XYZ file of C-alpha atoms in Angstrom:
580
model
C 31.754 7.597 18.717
C 34.753 9.267 20.301
C 33.697 12.662 18.970
C 30.521 12.230 20.993
C 32.309 11.152 24.158
C 32.565 14.691 25.595
C 28.831 15.192 25.018
C 28.067 11.907 26.782
C 30.314 12.846 29.677
C 28.788 16.305 29.888
C 25.253 14.962 29.759
C 25.764 12.408 32.510
C 28.118 14.137 34.892
C 29.761 17.417 33.925
C 26.528 19.259 33.212
C 25.000 17.619 36.254
C 27.301 19.609 38.518
C 25.077 22.570 37.625
C 21.796 20.720 37.073
C 18.488 22.280 36.218
C 15.286 21.437 38.053
C 14.284 19.193 35.172
C 17.529 17.250 35.515
C 16.773 16.563 39.176
C 13.229 15.496 38.343
C 14.388 13.151 35.588
C 16.797 11.214 37.786
C 14.399 11.217 40.733
C 11.640 9.792 38.530
C 14.051 7.150 37.241
C 14.909 6.292 40.848
C 11.243 5.839 41.725
C 10.660 3.758 38.596
C 13.475 1.393 39.553
C 12.099 1.206 43.094
C 8.664 0.384 41.686
C 10.132 -2.279 39.421
C 12.184 -4.017 42.103
C 9.584 -3.603 44.839
C 6.881 -4.662 42.404
C 8.654 -7.977 41.876
C 8.436 -8.563 45.620
C 4.763 -7.601 45.716
C 4.026 -9.932 42.801
C 5.784 -12.767 44.619
C 3.796 -12.098 47.784
C 0.466 -12.162 45.934
C 1.278 -15.303 43.977
C -0.859 -17.410 46.317
C -3.373 -16.916 49.108
C -0.981 -18.863 51.319
C 2.178 -16.769 51.082
C 3.570 -14.791 54.010
C 6.951 -13.389 54.954
C 8.757 -15.480 57.553
C 8.884 -12.866 60.341
C 5.324 -11.740 59.627
C 4.207 -15.134 60.926
C 5.159 -13.803 64.364
C 4.331 -10.123 64.186
C 1.253 -9.912 61.944
C -0.979 -12.962 62.437
C -2.402 -11.756 65.770
C -3.571 -8.488 64.193
C -6.459 -10.330 62.607
C -8.018 -9.820 66.016
C -8.714 -6.292 64.739
C -11.006 -7.829 62.111
C -12.511 -10.496 64.369
C -12.227 -10.023 68.131
C -13.090 -13.703 68.698
C -9.843 -14.930 67.130
C -7.025 -16.342 69.278
C -8.844 -16.238 72.639
C -6.612 -16.893 75.663
C -3.724 -17.438 73.263
C -0.410 -16.842 75.053
C 1.509 -16.642 71.779
C -0.799 -14.028 70.258
C -0.920 -12.065 73.505
C 2.866 -12.004 73.770
C 3.537 -10.753 70.259
C 0.810 -8.160 70.673
C 2.468 -6.956 73.875
C 5.886 -6.403 72.253
C 4.564 -4.592 69.165
C 5.437 -0.851 69.133
C 2.466 1.485 69.482
C 2.734 3.208 66.109
C 3.084 -0.080 64.278
C 0.007 -1.469 66.016
C -1.965 1.720 65.347
C -1.153 1.594 61.621
C -2.420 -1.959 61.235
C -5.411 -1.345 63.492
C -6.413 1.684 61.435
C -6.138 -0.277 58.202
C -8.164 -3.132 59.701
C -10.912 -0.689 60.671
C -11.075 0.187 56.980
C -11.513 -3.510 56.208
C -7.953 -4.255 55.055
C -6.583 -7.646 56.093
C -3.365 -7.187 58.142
C -1.556 -9.949 56.260
C -2.414 -8.286 52.947
C -1.279 -4.938 54.327
C 2.042 -6.494 55.374
C 2.578 -7.307 51.688
C 1.671 -3.821 50.432
C 3.510 -1.777 53.067
C 7.010 -2.871 51.925
C 6.568 -1.333 48.469
C 5.469 1.959 50.027
C 8.373 1.903 52.478
C 10.756 1.161 49.619
C 9.537 4.211 47.705
C 9.885 6.436 50.774
C 13.400 5.114 51.362
C 14.255 5.767 47.722
C 13.200 9.403 47.928
C 15.173 10.097 51.076
C 18.240 8.189 49.865
C 18.222 10.278 46.678
C 18.008 13.453 48.743
C 20.790 12.402 51.130
C 23.144 11.652 48.265
C 22.522 15.086 46.734
C 23.543 16.629 50.043
C 26.828 14.715 49.879
C 27.508 14.934 46.135
C 25.087 17.239 44.292
C 24.777 15.117 41.154
C 21.362 13.646 40.346
C 22.993 10.628 38.686
C 24.718 9.883 42.008
C 21.362 10.065 43.783
C 19.953 7.594 41.269
C 22.909 5.263 41.789
C 22.626 5.381 45.587
C 18.889 4.727 45.574
C 19.287 1.848 43.115
C 22.025 0.246 45.217
C 19.942 0.614 48.375
C 16.902 -0.903 46.661
C 19.002 -3.859 45.598
C 20.090 -4.249 49.210
C 16.652 -4.086 50.784
C 15.099 -6.524 48.315
C 17.809 -9.123 48.898
C 17.158 -8.997 52.656
C 13.999 -9.673 54.622
C 13.764 -6.506 56.731
C 11.559 -4.201 54.643
C 9.703 -7.071 52.982
C 8.508 -8.377 56.350
C 6.132 -5.482 56.980
C 7.090 -5.835 60.666
C 8.499 -3.060 62.905
C 11.971 -3.753 61.497
C 10.698 -2.793 58.039
C 10.429 0.827 59.133
C 14.144 1.208 59.920
C 15.108 2.212 56.393
C 12.523 4.910 55.636
C 12.689 6.411 59.122
C 16.466 6.416 59.451
C 17.058 7.778 55.944
C 14.424 10.437 56.676
C 16.289 11.386 59.838
C 19.617 11.586 57.995
C 18.095 13.776 55.294
C 16.525 16.236 57.723
C 19.673 16.252 59.848
C 21.783 17.179 56.828
C 19.255 19.848 55.829
C 19.086 21.127 59.426
C 15.274 20.920 59.227
C 14.205 21.172 62.853
C 10.571 20.105 63.044
C 10.750 17.309 60.427
C 13.824 15.924 62.192
C 12.067 15.926 65.559
C 8.926 14.346 64.094
C 11.039 11.606 62.547
C 12.545 10.760 65.947
C 9.040 10.460 67.402
C 8.025 8.150 64.556
C 11.115 6.043 65.129
C 10.056 5.594 68.740
C 6.575 4.575 67.643
C 7.714 2.038 65.058
C 11.235 0.788 65.898
C 12.689 2.263 69.094
C 16.258 1.004 68.576
C 16.569 3.502 65.728
C 16.042 6.332 68.210
C 19.288 5.407 69.946
C 21.200 5.730 66.674
C 19.573 9.073 65.908
C 20.302 10.380 69.405
C 23.907 9.288 69.000
C 24.259 11.230 65.762
C 22.749 14.311 67.385
C 25.211 13.969 70.255
C 28.072 13.836 67.749
C 26.828 17.087 66.216
C 26.880 18.545 69.721
C 30.597 17.782 69.956
C 31.142 20.687 67.600
C 30.004 23.030 70.366
C 32.229 21.340 72.934
C 35.312 21.213 70.688
C 34.783 24.751 69.336
C 36.656 24.086 66.089
C 36.463 27.230 63.879
C 36.210 25.160 60.689
C 33.341 23.228 62.253
C 30.944 25.911 63.524
C 28.014 25.140 65.777
C 25.109 27.531 65.254
C 22.107 28.376 67.381
C 19.981 26.345 64.973
C 22.267 23.372 65.534
C 21.850 23.803 69.274
C 18.057 23.710 68.950
C 18.195 20.731 66.611
C 20.449 18.678 68.881
C 19.110 19.745 72.264
C 15.426 19.285 71.505
C 16.131 16.198 69.392
C 17.991 14.445 72.203
C 15.259 15.455 74.637
C 12.628 13.911 72.361
C 14.745 10.779 72.001
C 14.929 10.398 75.776
C 11.191 10.992 76.118
C 10.201 8.373 73.542
C 12.602 5.700 74.819
C 11.886 6.058 78.541
C 8.550 4.186 78.374
C 10.331 1.189 76.839
C 13.099 1.312 79.438
C 10.927 1.899 82.504
C 7.725 -0.002 81.743
C 8.006 -3.619 82.899
C 6.982 -6.272 80.418
C 3.905 -8.361 81.128
C 6.066 -11.359 80.346
C 8.854 -10.958 82.833
C 12.393 -9.635 82.564
C 14.650 -9.972 79.553
C 16.852 -13.063 79.658
C 20.253 -12.369 81.205
C 23.599 -13.191 79.624
C 24.254 -15.908 82.206
C 20.871 -17.526 81.520
C 21.361 -17.303 77.761
C 24.708 -19.071 77.967
C 23.006 -22.013 79.692
C 20.065 -22.320 77.322
C 20.458 -24.563 74.237
C 18.198 -22.182 72.296
C 21.064 -19.671 72.122
C 23.720 -22.198 71.095
C 24.666 -23.208 67.555
C 21.619 -24.635 65.795
C 19.172 -23.316 68.403
C 16.062 -21.270 67.674
C 17.767 -18.014 68.709
C 21.292 -19.085 67.795
C 23.770 -16.534 69.147
C 26.907 -17.998 70.724
C 29.391 -19.565 68.317
C 32.795 -21.210 68.607
C 34.011 -19.364 65.508
C 35.000 -15.935 66.842
C 35.387 -14.386 63.390
C 31.864 -15.371 62.428
C 30.513 -14.317 65.823
C 31.959 -10.797 65.719
C 31.796 -10.079 61.994
C 29.237 -12.021 59.980
C 26.618 -13.478 62.290
C 23.114 -12.139 61.747
C 22.519 -11.553 65.469
C 25.937 -10.858 66.976
C 28.055 -9.671 64.055
C 28.960 -6.175 62.911
C 28.777 -6.664 59.158
C 25.855 -7.527 56.886
C 26.011 -10.837 55.054
C 28.399 -10.494 52.129
C 26.687 -13.123 49.969
C 23.663 -10.861 49.486
C 25.531 -7.655 48.668
C 26.351 -6.379 45.209
C 30.125 -6.447 44.608
C 29.810 -2.823 43.507
C 29.123 -1.838 47.115
C 32.768 -2.497 47.932
C 33.590 0.543 45.810
C 32.787 2.434 49.013
C 36.217 1.374 50.269
C 37.798 3.397 47.442
C 36.381 6.677 48.695
C 39.242 7.479 51.135
C 41.767 6.682 48.393
C 39.946 8.972 45.988
C 40.005 11.777 48.520
C 43.730 11.200 49.043
C 44.464 11.228 45.296
C 41.846 13.793 44.394
C 43.849 15.122 41.441
C 43.146 11.820 39.693
C 39.433 12.145 40.418
C 38.171 15.613 39.415
C 34.712 15.014 40.823
C 36.106 14.869 44.360
C 36.022 18.663 44.473
C 32.225 18.486 44.377
C 31.946 16.098 47.352
C 30.552 18.116 50.240
C 32.053 18.276 53.746
C 28.758 16.798 54.949
C 30.038 13.426 53.751
C 31.581 13.107 57.225
C 28.097 12.023 58.343
C 28.940 8.557 56.966
C 31.920 8.261 59.303
C 29.871 9.611 62.199
C 27.128 7.090 61.476
C 29.654 4.265 61.517
C 31.124 5.465 64.809
C 27.745 5.828 66.518
C 26.670 2.397 65.263
C 29.800 0.784 66.671
C 29.280 2.452 70.057
C 25.720 1.140 70.341
C 26.865 -2.235 69.024
C 29.398 -2.445 71.839
C 26.853 -1.369 74.439
C 24.359 -3.935 73.145
C 26.964 -6.646 73.714
C 27.786 -5.346 77.183
C 24.092 -5.156 78.111
C 23.187 -8.203 76.090
C 19.468 -8.484 75.232
C 18.525 -5.376 77.235
C 19.116 -3.427 74.016
C 18.036 -6.451 71.981
C 20.431 -7.821 69.343
C 23.783 -6.068 68.764
C 23.653 -6.505 64.991
C 20.567 -4.280 64.814
C 22.797 -1.281 65.537
C 25.308 -1.792 62.718
C 23.932 -3.878 59.894
C 21.127 -1.537 58.815
C 23.259 1.597 59.016
C 26.152 -0.095 57.220
C 23.883 -1.053 54.341
C 22.668 2.528 54.039
C 26.192 3.905 54.377
C 27.583 1.439 51.846
C 24.950 2.390 49.277
C 25.693 6.106 49.659
C 29.483 5.791 49.753
C 29.572 3.297 46.887
C 27.370 5.533 44.730
C 29.686 8.499 45.279
C 32.761 6.365 44.580
C 31.306 4.765 41.442
C 30.210 8.054 39.881
C 33.563 9.607 40.770
C 35.328 6.644 39.166
C 33.198 6.779 36.008
C 33.863 10.506 35.747
C 37.618 9.901 36.050
C 37.509 7.151 33.415
C 35.612 9.361 30.977
C 38.032 12.221 31.621
C 40.897 9.846 30.945
C 39.275 8.602 27.739
C 38.538 12.139 26.512
C 42.157 13.167 26.893
C 43.344 10.427 24.547
C 44.654 11.507 21.154
C 43.279 9.957 18.002
C 46.319 7.682 17.931
C 45.365 6.420 21.420
C 42.084 4.783 20.515
C 42.838 1.860 22.849
C 42.831 4.239 25.799
C 39.467 5.608 24.768
C 38.170 2.074 24.292
C 39.277 1.077 27.767
C 37.770 4.164 29.417
C 34.400 3.804 27.702
C 34.177 0.031 28.133
C 35.124 0.214 31.815
C 32.529 2.923 32.454
C 29.890 0.963 30.568
C 30.739 -2.216 32.453
C 30.225 -0.452 35.788
C 26.867 0.918 34.633
C 25.727 -2.479 33.335
C 26.829 -4.231 36.517
C 24.819 -1.717 38.513
C 21.664 -2.236 36.469
C 21.916 -5.994 35.929
C 22.935 -7.164 39.412
C 19.448 -8.633 40.110
C 19.927 -10.987 37.146
C 23.061 -12.518 38.685
C 21.594 -13.482 42.039
C 18.420 -14.912 43.474
C 16.248 -11.816 43.321
C 14.172 -10.893 45.166
C 15.304 -12.823 48.233
C 13.086 -11.738 51.080
C 12.109 -14.883 52.965
C 8.560 -15.529 51.818
C 7.006 -18.768 53.055
C 4.479 -20.547 50.844
C 1.980 -22.861 52.477
C 2.043 -26.331 50.950
C -1.271 -27.660 52.332
C -4.264 -25.470 51.362
C -6.731 -28.238 52.256
C -5.294 -28.419 55.770
C -5.630 -24.653 56.243
C -9.199 -24.752 54.965
C -10.067 -27.606 57.315
C -8.825 -25.767 60.392
C -10.320 -22.432 59.335
C -13.737 -24.115 59.311
C -13.393 -25.067 62.976
C -14.620 -22.783 65.809
C -12.562 -19.655 66.476
C -11.457 -20.915 69.893
C -9.932 -24.114 68.473
C -6.585 -25.095 69.987
C -4.174 -27.275 67.988
C -1.329 -29.226 69.580
C 1.624 -30.145 67.400
C 5.399 -30.227 67.147
C 5.268 -30.498 63.342
C 6.966 -27.681 61.432
C 3.680 -26.957 59.679
C 2.189 -25.762 62.967
C 4.094 -22.491 62.487
C 1.870 -21.662 59.507
C -1.524 -22.378 61.049
C -2.128 -19.069 62.900
C -1.419 -17.137 59.690
C -3.146 -19.397 57.162
C -6.002 -20.822 59.262
C -6.419 -18.123 61.930
C -6.451 -20.772 64.628
C -4.342 -21.045 67.788
C -1.484 -23.474 68.265
C -0.243 -24.531 71.669
C 3.378 -24.417 70.520
C 5.349 -24.148 67.274
C 8.947 -23.548 66.315
C 8.317 -20.071 64.878
C 7.079 -18.759 68.219
C 9.867 -20.105 70.432
C 11.446 -16.682 71.020
C 13.403 -16.910 74.298
C 14.105 -13.252 75.094
C 11.431 -12.699 77.783
C 11.590 -15.288 80.518
C 7.919 -15.012 81.502
C 6.790 -15.874 77.996
C 9.422 -18.439 77.220
C 8.941 -20.356 80.457
C 5.303 -20.837 79.451
C 6.350 -21.793 75.933
C 8.768 -24.447 77.201
C 6.154 -25.754 79.628
C 3.615 -26.139 76.817
C 6.098 -27.689 74.417
C 7.172 -30.177 77.060
C 3.539 -31.035 77.777
C 2.827 -31.636 74.073
C 5.880 -33.876 73.757
C 4.990 -35.921 76.821
C 1.362 -36.365 75.771
C 2.095 -37.100 72.109
C 4.469 -39.924 72.991
C 2.828 -41.201 76.157
C 1.296 -44.657 76.425
C -0.586 -43.506 79.522
C -4.088 -42.203 78.800
C -4.140 -40.171 82.017
C -1.144 -38.146 80.818
C -2.856 -37.461 77.490
C -6.098 -36.536 79.260
C -4.374 -34.176 81.722
C -2.553 -32.266 78.967
C -5.629 -32.163 76.735
C -7.873 -30.792 79.456
C -5.296 -28.426 80.954
C -4.681 -26.633 77.655
C -8.041 -27.155 75.987
C -6.621 -29.095 73.048
C -9.116 -29.802 70.256
C -6.879 -31.386 67.623
C -3.522 -33.104 67.339
C -1.511 -32.405 64.186
C 1.052 -35.146 63.536
C 3.716 -35.770 60.921
C 3.261 -39.220 59.402
C 6.737 -40.152 60.622
C 6.287 -38.651 64.081
C 6.634 -41.997 65.856
C 9.903 -43.048 64.279
C 12.754 -43.013 66.777
C 14.940 -40.587 64.808
C 12.099 -38.108 64.113
C 12.717 -36.058 67.241
C 16.438 -35.840 66.518
C 15.601 -34.094 63.231
C 12.899 -31.909 64.763
C 13.216 -28.415 66.227
C 12.388 -29.872 69.662
C 15.791 -31.590 69.868
C 16.926 -28.723 72.116
C 14.646 -30.003 74.907
C 16.944 -32.973 75.345
C 15.884 -33.732 78.913
C 12.453 -34.619 77.515
C 13.415 -35.876 74.069
C 16.051 -38.460 75.082
C 13.739 -40.504 77.346
C 11.080 -40.481 74.620
C 13.582 -41.739 72.038
C 14.689 -44.554 74.335
C 11.073 -45.504 74.938
C 10.302 -45.593 71.198
C 13.339 -47.767 70.525
C 12.089 -50.207 73.170
C 8.855 -50.510 71.208
C 6.433 -48.419 73.272
C 2.987 -47.760 71.762
C 1.922 -44.137 72.353
C -1.822 -43.579 72.718
C -1.916 -41.240 69.703
C -0.187 -43.825 67.528
C -2.577 -46.551 68.635
C -5.690 -44.462 67.936
C -4.554 -42.455 64.929
C -6.764 -44.397 62.504
C -9.823 -44.383 64.743
C -9.716 -40.646 65.501
C -8.430 -39.414 62.148
C -10.397 -36.403 60.843
C -7.989 -35.163 58.152
C -4.958 -36.517 56.338
C -2.721 -35.800 53.405
C 0.546 -37.210 52.124
C 2.534 -35.770 55.035
C 0.229 -34.956 57.938
C -2.488 -36.458 60.118
C -5.077 -34.614 62.212
C -6.671 -36.391 65.177
C -9.721 -35.295 67.135
C -8.562 -34.838 70.735
C -11.996 -35.617 72.217
C -12.131 -38.843 70.219
C -8.726 -39.861 71.576
C -9.979 -39.549 75.147
C -13.253 -41.343 74.406
C -11.626 -44.231 72.560
C -8.915 -44.472 75.179
C -11.545 -44.915 77.874
C -13.250 -47.687 75.909
C -10.091 -49.711 75.298
C-alpha cells in the first residue's frame, strides 16, 4: 500500500497542479453529481405529498396562483401585500412559468435544485481561481451544497433563494474580470434580491481602492476601472427604485416603534431584541453576524487554519499554489461587516442585518475550508511519503488522517438531520379539500395555527394567520393587527351584534376553530398572546364562565370537523343568533 502512496498523492493533488482538461471535467462532473444527489433528496421530500410546502413559500408563493386563476384571493390584503414586496425579476419568473401552465408552488419546489446546480458550478469556478486544483473545487462545492441543504434559503424558492447563485456568479466574474457578465449579474441581483447588490457594490468599491492607494504590487488597470465604475453605476441604478419608490403599505417600522412592539421581543413573530447580548450580536438569525453553528459541518472550521497555513507555509507545500486572489475572501468579510453595521444603524430600512453577513460567511467558509482541507491532506500525504520503511506508524497516521477527513466530508449528511430545509406538511387533506370546493372569494376567519396553511393548500383567503403577521411595513401591519383584533373579539364575544359587525365588515364566510379554542389557557399558548390588551380581558371573561356566541352555536352551524378542528358557517351563526 505504501508503495502506491506517491501515486495516490500524485493522482489526487500533485498532478492536479497541472491538470488536463479531462481532469477539470471529471471533478466538475462529480461536483454536479453530488449537487444532484443532495438537491434531489430535497426535491423528493418536497414531492412526497400534495400538501408539502416550504415554510417561507407560504408567504411569498401562494399569491402567485393568481397568475393561473385571476379570481383567486380577491380584495385580499395579505396576498396584495406580499405581491407588492416581491422583486420584479422574481415575479416575472413565476408569472412566465404560470403562463406555460406550471403551478407556482410546484415551481418553488423545482427551482431550488436548479439554483443549487448553478451555485455548484460557480463555486467550483471560484475555488479554481483561488487554488487551481479541481479536487479543491469539488470540495468547496460539496461543502457549500451541504450548507445550503441544511438551511432554508435556497429550498424556499423565494427571492432569498437566489442569493447563492447570483452572488457566487458575481464573485466568479469579478475574479475573472469579465465585464459584461459581471454587470449582468448585478442587474439580476437587483431583480431578484436587491440586498445582494449592496454587497456586490461594496466589493467593487474595494477593488477601486487599488486605484486610490496606488500600490505597485496591487495594480489597477483600465479594465478594472471599467469593471468597477460601470458596475457601481449599475448597482446605484438598480437600487434607486427600491430606495425612492414609496411602498403602498406605508413606511418601514422605525427602531423606536420596533422596541415598543411585542412582535419584536423574545418569542414574538419577528423576534429581534434579546437580553442575551452574545446571542443578539453573534448567533441570532435576524440580528447576529454568524450563521447557526448547529447546522454547519465541523469541517468548515478548517477555514480558521488558513492564516496559520500561510504563516507556516513550509509545512504546507500546497500554499505556494494559493493565488493572491484569495484576498477576495477577506474583502468579502469586510464588506459584509460594513453593511451589517449600517443595517443595524438604519434598522429595517436595509431590512435585517444578518442578511449581509450570514450568506457571505457561508460561501466564504466553504471556499476557505476547502482550500485548507486540501492543503492539509496534501501536507499529511507528503509527511507520510517521507517516512522510511521503519516508520510505518507515521505512514499509517498520515493515510488514516487524510482518509478520515475525506470520509467526514462525504458522510456529513449521515450524521445530521439532512436535508433540513423547513418543509411544512399539511396534516388535514380533507379540510383543504373542503375549503378548495368553496367559491374563490371565500374568506375564512381563524386564529388557529392551521390557518397559515389554507392559502397555499386550499387557495382561499384568510383574514389573519400567524404566518402573515410580518410587522415591517406599518401600513400593512396596522391592518393585520386590526383584523386579528376583530377576529379575537368576535370569536370570544357573547354579543351577537359584535359577531355580526365583524362578519359583515370583513365578509367572513367561515370560522375555523381549534376544538380547545374556548379553554381559558388556549390563548396563552396561541400566537395571539402578543396582543395582550385584547387577550387578557378575553381570558378573564372565559374564566368567569362567559358563553361566546360561536361556542354556543358550534354544533348547530358546524359544516366540517375532524379530530382537531371545527368549521362553522358564518351566515348560519348570524341566522341562528337572530332566532335565539
